């Protein structure tokens, strides 16, 4: 009978050679590297490079400028903003991307940003309002404490012939001054403010009155309720991070156009384009909460239309717009037809390489609807020859909303 082979000694941390251990440690999280048993090996500086870049977005250039090792950089940053480690990279990246995009396009807007708030400033605001601020909100305000109350505002603009909105990102002290304790907006902190309309976006720092904690929304007073606490919500974010990063993404991707040093919050559907001969028509749209209501149902939208003639078109293709035809359909399928001369009182001339843009608006009694139609043009060199140019169908829909709990209870 063959003799049993002796059992091999169990593999332990101490029995592993240094180089394989360092390779393993390079894949571990920072929490594991703090373990006492690993303290000696975890002092190996290159291990901290990945964590500095992952959690704090520290670049090689910043490391060189600060003349510190990676571990020291990680520990110093952690001691300052460590409580935000789950949010910092996403928020910091959004701020960096936004400033990089806006600096050559809207330099005054970037200059209006304030330095970050101190930790004790945020603690003082919490003591003032009697509520805890969301950690991702605090994290963002450690980077930039809002902006000066100037125009244009960082959170976008909207302009019609007789209406203008531009929303500033409030600093934390100004926001605390607008903290709501009244019924209908209890425990709501304003994030933005427009000095022209008085419009604000709010974040619910506590769950109350049917709102979820950390939800971001536009308030919408119920005009049909006797109770002034009946305030509906147009919901625009589930958390501060969701709200801020999604807005930044729309800006830096070019989704929101920059017009005269301002961010205009028009949304363009790349498929919402129609070409007829040498003329292309494209449309972008925007919902205006400050001119809308849930009760009564009145949803206000503005649209921006771009009409462009190809630069390769022949000179004799130059033409002038005579009239417009619209077919407007709401969510119930009700149809309205509108026909009239020109657009917004103008009769634009389009020639090769030229662009004409204009804005107009419409309202629906339903939460969504769409428009389509055509323009009628005549050629400048053949005035008796007319033709139609298609306007692509474009859809409009208001954000998700929640009816006031005061209305539901009443």
C-alpha positions as semicolon CSV with decimal commas, in nm:
position;residue;x (nm);y (nm);z (nm)
1;X;0,000;0,000;0,000
2;X;0,146;0,331;-0,105
3;X;0,235;0,575;0,168
4;X;0,018;0,883;0,191
5;X;0,174;1,200;0,056
6;X;0,240;1,461;0,322
7;X;-0,003;1,752;0,319
8;X;0,138;2,071;0,173
9;X;0,160;2,373;0,400
10;X;-0,135;2,615;0,366
11;X;-0,075;2,923;0,153
12;X;-0,057;3,232;0,368
13;X;-0,001;3,601;0,304
14;X;0,336;3,581;0,474
15;X;0,450;3,297;0,248
16;X;0,391;3,486;-0,077
17;X;0,683;3,665;-0,241
18;X;0,667;4,045;-0,262
19;X;0,625;4,096;-0,638
20;X;0,310;3,879;-0,681
21;X;0,160;4,042;-0,371
22;X;0,215;4,390;-0,512
23;X;0,045;4,281;-0,832
24;X;-0,254;4,152;-0,636
25;X;-0,270;4,464;-0,420
26;X;-0,281;4,686;-0,728
27;X;-0,633;4,553;-0,791
28;X;-0,762;4,608;-0,438
29;X;-0,980;4,892;-0,312
30;X;-0,839;5,161;-0,082
31;X;-1,026;5,010;0,217
32;X;-0,824;4,691;0,180
33;X;-0,496;4,879;0,159
34;X;-0,559;5,036;0,502
35;X;-0,562;4,688;0,664
36;X;-0,286;4,663;0,929
37;X;-0,157;4,333;0,796
38;X;-0,098;4,501;0,464
39;X;0,040;4,828;0,597
40;X;0,398;4,759;0,501
41;X;0,323;4,651;0,148
42;X;0,055;4,914;0,105
43;X;0,320;5,182;0,148
44;X;0,444;5,088;-0,199
45;X;0,358;5,419;-0,370
46;X;0,254;5,301;-0,719
47;X;-0,038;5,114;-0,558
48;X;-0,201;5,448;-0,476
49;X;-0,178;5,592;-0,824
50;X;-0,490;5,410;-0,945
51;X;-0,692;5,516;-0,640
52;X;-0,588;5,879;-0,672
53;X;-0,702;5,881;-1,032
54;X;-1,019;5,679;-0,971
55;X;-1,154;5,859;-0,664
56;X;-1,000;6,208;-0,682
57;X;-0,921;6,247;-1,055
58;X;-0,567;6,355;-0,971
59;X;-0,354;6,371;-1,286
60;X;0,017;6,307;-1,330
61;X;0,062;6,681;-1,388
62;X;-0,109;6,767;-1,058
63;X;0,107;6,516;-0,875
64;X;0,420;6,676;-1,021
65;X;0,301;7,025;-0,927
66;X;0,227;6,923;-0,568
67;X;0,553;6,731;-0,539
68;X;0,393;6,456;-0,330
69;X;0,385;6,079;-0,354
70;X;0,062;5,909;-0,460
71;X;-0,014;5,772;-0,113
72;X;0,034;6,111;0,047
73;X;-0,194;6,269;-0,214
74;X;-0,463;6,010;-0,151
75;X;-0,449;6,049;0,226
76;X;-0,446;6,431;0,215
77;X;-0,742;6,442;-0,020
78;X;-0,926;6,180;0,183
79;X;-0,878;6,382;0,500
80;X;-1,039;6,680;0,324
81;X;-1,326;6,530;0,122
82;X;-1,321;6,164;0,221
83;X;-1,686;6,164;0,325
84;X;-1,774;6,227;-0,041
85;X;-1,568;5,946;-0,188
86;X;-1,877;5,780;-0,340
87;X;-1,972;6,103;-0,522
88;X;-1,654;6,303;-0,575
89;X;-1,530;6,159;-0,906
90;X;-1,867;6,195;-1,083
91;X;-1,927;6,548;-0,953
92;X;-1,569;6,665;-1,012
93;X;-1,567;6,525;-1,366
94;X;-1,895;6,705;-1,443
95;X;-1,754;7,036;-1,316
96;X;-1,427;6,990;-1,507
97;X;-1,608;6,898;-1,830
98;X;-1,848;7,190;-1,796
99;X;-1,577;7,451;-1,735
100;X;-1,358;7,313;-2,013
101;X;-1,651;7,339;-2,256
102;X;-1,771;7,683;-2,145
103;X;-1,437;7,865;-2,110
104;X;-1,398;7,941;-2,484
105;X;-1,773;7,984;-2,540
106;X;-1,911;8,156;-2,228
107;X;-1,609;8,293;-2,039
108;X;-1,815;8,534;-1,825
109;X;-2,022;8,243;-1,700
110;X;-1,713;8,055;-1,585
111;X;-1,580;8,370;-1,414
112;X;-1,907;8,398;-1,221
113;X;-1,842;8,069;-1,039
114;X;-1,751;8,098;-0,672
115;X;-1,474;7,915;-0,492
116;X;-1,575;7,601;-0,304
117;X;-1,744;7,626;0,034
118;X;-1,565;7,507;0,346
119;X;-1,685;7,207;0,541
120;X;-1,775;7,428;0,837
121;X;-1,983;7,653;0,608
122;X;-2,195;7,358;0,503
123;X;-2,225;7,240;0,862
124;X;-2,347;7,588;0,959
125;X;-2,615;7,578;0,689
126;X;-2,735;7,241;0,816
127;X;-2,763;7,387;1,165
128;X;-2,950;7,688;1,025
129;X;-3,213;7,489;0,832
130;X;-3,232;7,200;1,079
131;X;-3,182;6,936;0,807
132;X;-2,893;6,738;0,665
133;X;-2,782;6,832;0,315
134;X;-2,740;6,545;0,067
135;X;-2,376;6,435;0,050
136;X;-2,360;6,477;-0,329
137;X;-2,493;6,834;-0,294
138;X;-2,228;6,907;-0,028
139;X;-1,962;6,751;-0,250
140;X;-2,050;6,978;-0,542
141;X;-2,048;7,286;-0,320
142;X;-1,703;7,197;-0,190
143;X;-1,588;7,233;-0,551
144;X;-1,791;7,543;-0,645
145;X;-2,020;7,732;-0,409
146;X;-2,269;7,825;-0,682
147;X;-2,225;8,144;-0,881
148;X;-2,271;8,517;-0,847
149;X;-2,624;8,636;-0,923
150;X;-2,556;8,745;-1,278
151;X;-2,698;8,694;-1,623
152;X;-2,652;8,461;-1,799
153;X;-2,709;8,184;-1,548
154;X;-2,517;7,858;-1,544
155;X;-2,835;7,646;-1,547
156;X;-2,956;7,775;-1,880
157;X;-3,170;8,039;-2,045
158;X;-3,484;8,065;-2,252
159;X;-3,606;8,364;-2,453
160;X;-3,929;8,439;-2,635
161;X;-4,052;8,771;-2,769
162;X;-4,197;8,878;-2,433
163;X;-4,046;8,627;-2,192
164;X;-3,692;8,567;-2,066
165;X;-3,553;8,318;-1,815
166;X;-3,195;8,262;-1,701
167;X;-3,124;8,044;-1,397
168;X;-2,828;8,102;-1,167
169;X;-2,687;7,825;-0,950
170;X;-2,738;7,958;-0,596
171;X;-2,457;7,964;-0,342
172;X;-2,534;7,769;-0,027
173;X;-2,603;8,071;0,196
174;X;-2,851;8,222;-0,049
175;X;-3,013;7,880;-0,091
176;X;-3,044;7,845;0,286
177;X;-3,221;8,181;0,297
178;X;-3,482;8,040;0,058
179;X;-3,525;7,711;0,247
180;X;-3,895;7,634;0,271
181;X;-4,083;7,531;0,584
182;X;-4,429;7,630;0,461
183;X;-4,686;7,373;0,358
184;X;-4,658;7,266;-0,001
185;X;-4,278;7,307;-0,013
186;X;-4,182;7,178;0,329
187;X;-3,811;7,086;0,360
188;X;-3,732;7,209;0,007
189;X;-3,409;7,393;-0,072
190;X;-3,380;7,609;-0,387
191;X;-3,097;7,512;-0,621
192;X;-3,144;7,781;-0,885
193;X;-3,308;8,120;-0,919
194;X;-3,409;8,341;-1,211
195;X;-3,416;8,711;-1,124
196;X;-3,655;8,780;-1,416
197;X;-3,927;8,523;-1,343
198;X;-3,864;8,426;-0,979
199;X;-3,845;8,064;-1,096
200;X;-3,642;7,813;-0,892
201;X;-3,555;7,448;-0,912
202;X;-3,578;7,279;-0,572
203;X;-3,432;6,975;-0,401
204;X;-3,630;6,795;-0,130
205;X;-3,381;6,743;0,154
206;X;-3,638;6,536;0,346
207;X;-3,924;6,314;0,232
208;X;-4,244;6,509;0,295
209;X;-4,578;6,596;0,135
210;X;-4,551;6,317;-0,122
211;X;-4,197;6,402;-0,231
212;X;-3,909;6,158;-0,222
213;X;-3,592;6,259;-0,041
214;X;-3,332;6,422;-0,271
215;X;-3,579;6,464;-0,559
216;X;-3,524;6,773;-0,777
217;X;-3,824;6,953;-0,926
218;X;-3,992;7,269;-1,050
219;X;-4,285;7,373;-0,835
220;X;-4,622;7,420;-1,004
221;X;-4,895;7,587;-0,793
222;X;-5,238;7,429;-0,837
223;X;-5,444;7,720;-0,967
224;X;-5,772;7,537;-0,918
225;X;-5,726;7,450;-0,552
226;X;-5,832;7,679;-0,270
227;X;-5,550;7,543;-0,053
228;X;-5,229;7,745;-0,121
229;X;-5,030;7,439;-0,011
230;X;-5,149;7,253;-0,322
231;X;-4,828;7,253;-0,525
232;X;-4,768;7,002;-0,803
233;X;-4,418;6,901;-0,914
234;X;-4,246;6,872;-1,250
235;X;-3,975;6,619;-1,157
236;X;-3,635;6,671;-1,322
237;X;-3,397;6,458;-1,114
238;X;-3,395;6,171;-0,867
239;X;-3,083;6,302;-0,689
240;X;-2,854;6,604;-0,707
241;X;-2,597;6,396;-0,897
242;X;-2,858;6,276;-1,146
243;X;-2,983;6,633;-1,198
244;X;-2,641;6,800;-1,229
245;X;-2,455;6,540;-1,436
246;X;-2,743;6,496;-1,682
247;X;-2,757;6,872;-1,735
248;X;-2,380;6,892;-1,787
249;X;-2,395;6,603;-2,032
250;X;-2,657;6,788;-2,239
251;X;-2,440;7,100;-2,244
252;X;-2,099;6,949;-2,325
253;X;-2,241;6,714;-2,589
254;X;-2,374;7,017;-2,777
255;X;-2,731;6,909;-2,704
256;X;-2,809;7,257;-2,573
257;X;-2,705;7,533;-2,814
258;X;-2,483;7,823;-2,708
259;X;-2,637;8,146;-2,837
260;X;-2,485;8,486;-2,756
261;X;-2,280;8,348;-2,465
262;X;-2,581;8,175;-2,311
263;X;-2,688;7,813;-2,277
264;X;-3,033;7,769;-2,429
265;X;-3,218;7,464;-2,307
266;X;-3,360;7,350;-2,637
267;X;-3,356;6,975;-2,697
268;X;-3,284;6,862;-3,052
269;X;-3,383;6,520;-3,184
270;X;-3,125;6,427;-3,452
271;X;-3,400;6,250;-3,645
272;X;-3,616;6,562;-3,649
273;X;-3,480;6,688;-3,980
274;X;-3,645;6,712;-4,323
275;X;-3,479;6,803;-4,652
276;X;-3,671;6,923;-4,955
277;X;-3,446;6,984;-5,252
278;X;-3,169;7,216;-5,132
279;X;-3,348;7,327;-4,813
280;X;-3,319;7,151;-4,478
281;X;-3,549;7,219;-4,184
282;X;-3,459;7,104;-3,832
283;X;-3,640;7,160;-3,503
284;X;-3,551;7,170;-3,133
285;X;-3,801;7,210;-2,850
286;X;-3,826;7,307;-2,485
287;X;-4,085;7,282;-2,208
288;X;-4,143;7,597;-2,002
289;X;-4,255;7,505;-1,648
290;X;-4,298;7,867;-1,541
291;X;-4,575;7,914;-1,799
292;X;-4,737;7,574;-1,745
293;X;-4,976;7,420;-1,496
294;X;-5,117;7,077;-1,414
295;X;-5,444;7,215;-1,278
296;X;-5,581;7,349;-1,506
297;X;-5,399;7,138;-1,769
298;X;-5,191;7,389;-1,966
299;X;-4,853;7,276;-2,097
300;X;-4,641;7,542;-2,264
301;X;-4,371;7,458;-2,517
302;X;-4,138;7,663;-2,731
303;X;-3,968;7,543;-3,047
304;X;-3,673;7,670;-3,245
305;X;-3,667;7,613;-3,619
306;X;-3,360;7,626;-3,840
307;X;-3,405;7,666;-4,216
308;X;-3,087;7,624;-4,421
309;X;-3,008;7,613;-4,790
310;X;-2,715;7,400;-4,902
311;X;-2,404;7,599;-4,988
312;X;-2,378;7,389;-5,304
313;X;-2,717;7,505;-5,434
314;X;-2,725;7,710;-5,753
315;X;-2,764;8,088;-5,708
316;X;-3,095;8,082;-5,896
317;X;-3,238;7,861;-5,618
318;X;-3,258;8,165;-5,385
319;X;-3,613;8,194;-5,256
320;X;-3,843;8,370;-5,012
321;X;-4,082;8,220;-4,758
322;X;-4,445;8,322;-4,819
323;X;-4,655;8,120;-4,575
324;X;-4,671;7,834;-4,328
325;X;-4,908;7,546;-4,264
326;X;-4,926;7,357;-3,934
327;X;-5,103;7,040;-3,834
328;X;-5,105;7,022;-3,453
329;X;-5,209;6,702;-3,274
330;X;-5,247;6,654;-2,898
331;X;-5,221;6,332;-2,698
332;X;-5,595;6,268;-2,737
333;X;-5,565;6,278;-3,115
334;X;-5,741;6,613;-3,149
335;X;-5,612;6,799;-3,455
336;X;-5,584;7,172;-3,517
337;X;-5,476;7,319;-3,850
338;X;-5,315;7,662;-3,876
339;X;-5,220;7,851;-4,191
340;X;-5,090;8,204;-4,226
341;X;-4,845;8,440;-4,395
342;X;-4,473;8,432;-4,313
343;X;-4,324;8,321;-3,981
344;X;-4,325;8,538;-3,668
345;X;-4,414;8,835;-3,886
346;X;-4,121;8,788;-4,121
347;X;-4,075;8,668;-4,479
348;X;-3,714;8,547;-4,479
349;X;-3,504;8,509;-4,793
350;X;-3,297;8,191;-4,818
351;X;-2,997;8,165;-5,051
352;X;-2,709;7,915;-5,089
353;X;-2,525;7,867;-4,760
354;X;-2,763;8,095;-4,566
355;X;-2,944;7,999;-4,245
356;X;-3,259;8,147;-4,098
357;X;-3,367;8,061;-3,741
358;X;-3,668;8,165;-3,539
359;X;-3,852;8,067;-3,222
360;X;-4,222;8,031;-3,159
361;X;-4,444;7,854;-2,908
362;X;-4,756;7,646;-2,861
363;X;-4,964;7,506;-2,577
364;X;-5,141;7,176;-2,521
365;X;-5,417;7,076;-2,282
366;X;-5,252;6,733;-2,276
367;X;-4,906;6,648;-2,143
368;X;-4,773;6,585;-2,491
369;X;-4,840;6,646;-2,857
370;X;-4,671;6,693;-3,190
371;X;-4,658;6,933;-3,484
372;X;-4,575;6,898;-3,852
373;X;-4,641;7,096;-4,167
374;X;-4,477;7,283;-4,451
375;X;-4,360;7,624;-4,569
376;X;-4,450;7,770;-4,907
377;X;-4,168;7,951;-5,090
378;X;-4,133;8,130;-5,423
379;X;-3,810;8,159;-5,622
380;X;-3,664;8,510;-5,642
381;X;-3,571;8,469;-6,009
382;X;-3,896;8,293;-6,102
383;X;-4,152;8,466;-5,883
384;X;-4,449;8,280;-6,029
385;X;-4,293;7,944;-5,936
386;X;-4,383;7,830;-5,584
387;X;-4,301;7,513;-5,392
388;X;-4,351;7,357;-5,048
389;X;-4,078;7,265;-4,800
390;X;-4,158;6,996;-4,542
391;X;-4,136;7,064;-4,169
392;X;-4,053;6,737;-3,990
393;X;-4,287;6,605;-3,724
394;X;-4,159;6,705;-3,381
395;X;-4,288;6,579;-3,049
396;X;-4,319;6,771;-2,723
397;X;-4,376;6,618;-2,380
398;X;-4,365;6,770;-2,033
399;X;-4,148;6,612;-1,761
400;X;-4,298;6,353;-1,528
401;X;-4,511;6,530;-1,272
402;X;-4,666;6,446;-0,938
403;X;-4,997;6,586;-0,820
404;X;-4,997;6,774;-0,491
405;X;-5,079;6,563;-0,189
406;X;-5,296;6,853;-0,070
407;X;-5,521;6,796;-0,371
408;X;-5,526;6,419;-0,321
409;X;-5,611;6,449;0,049
410;X;-5,869;6,720;-0,016
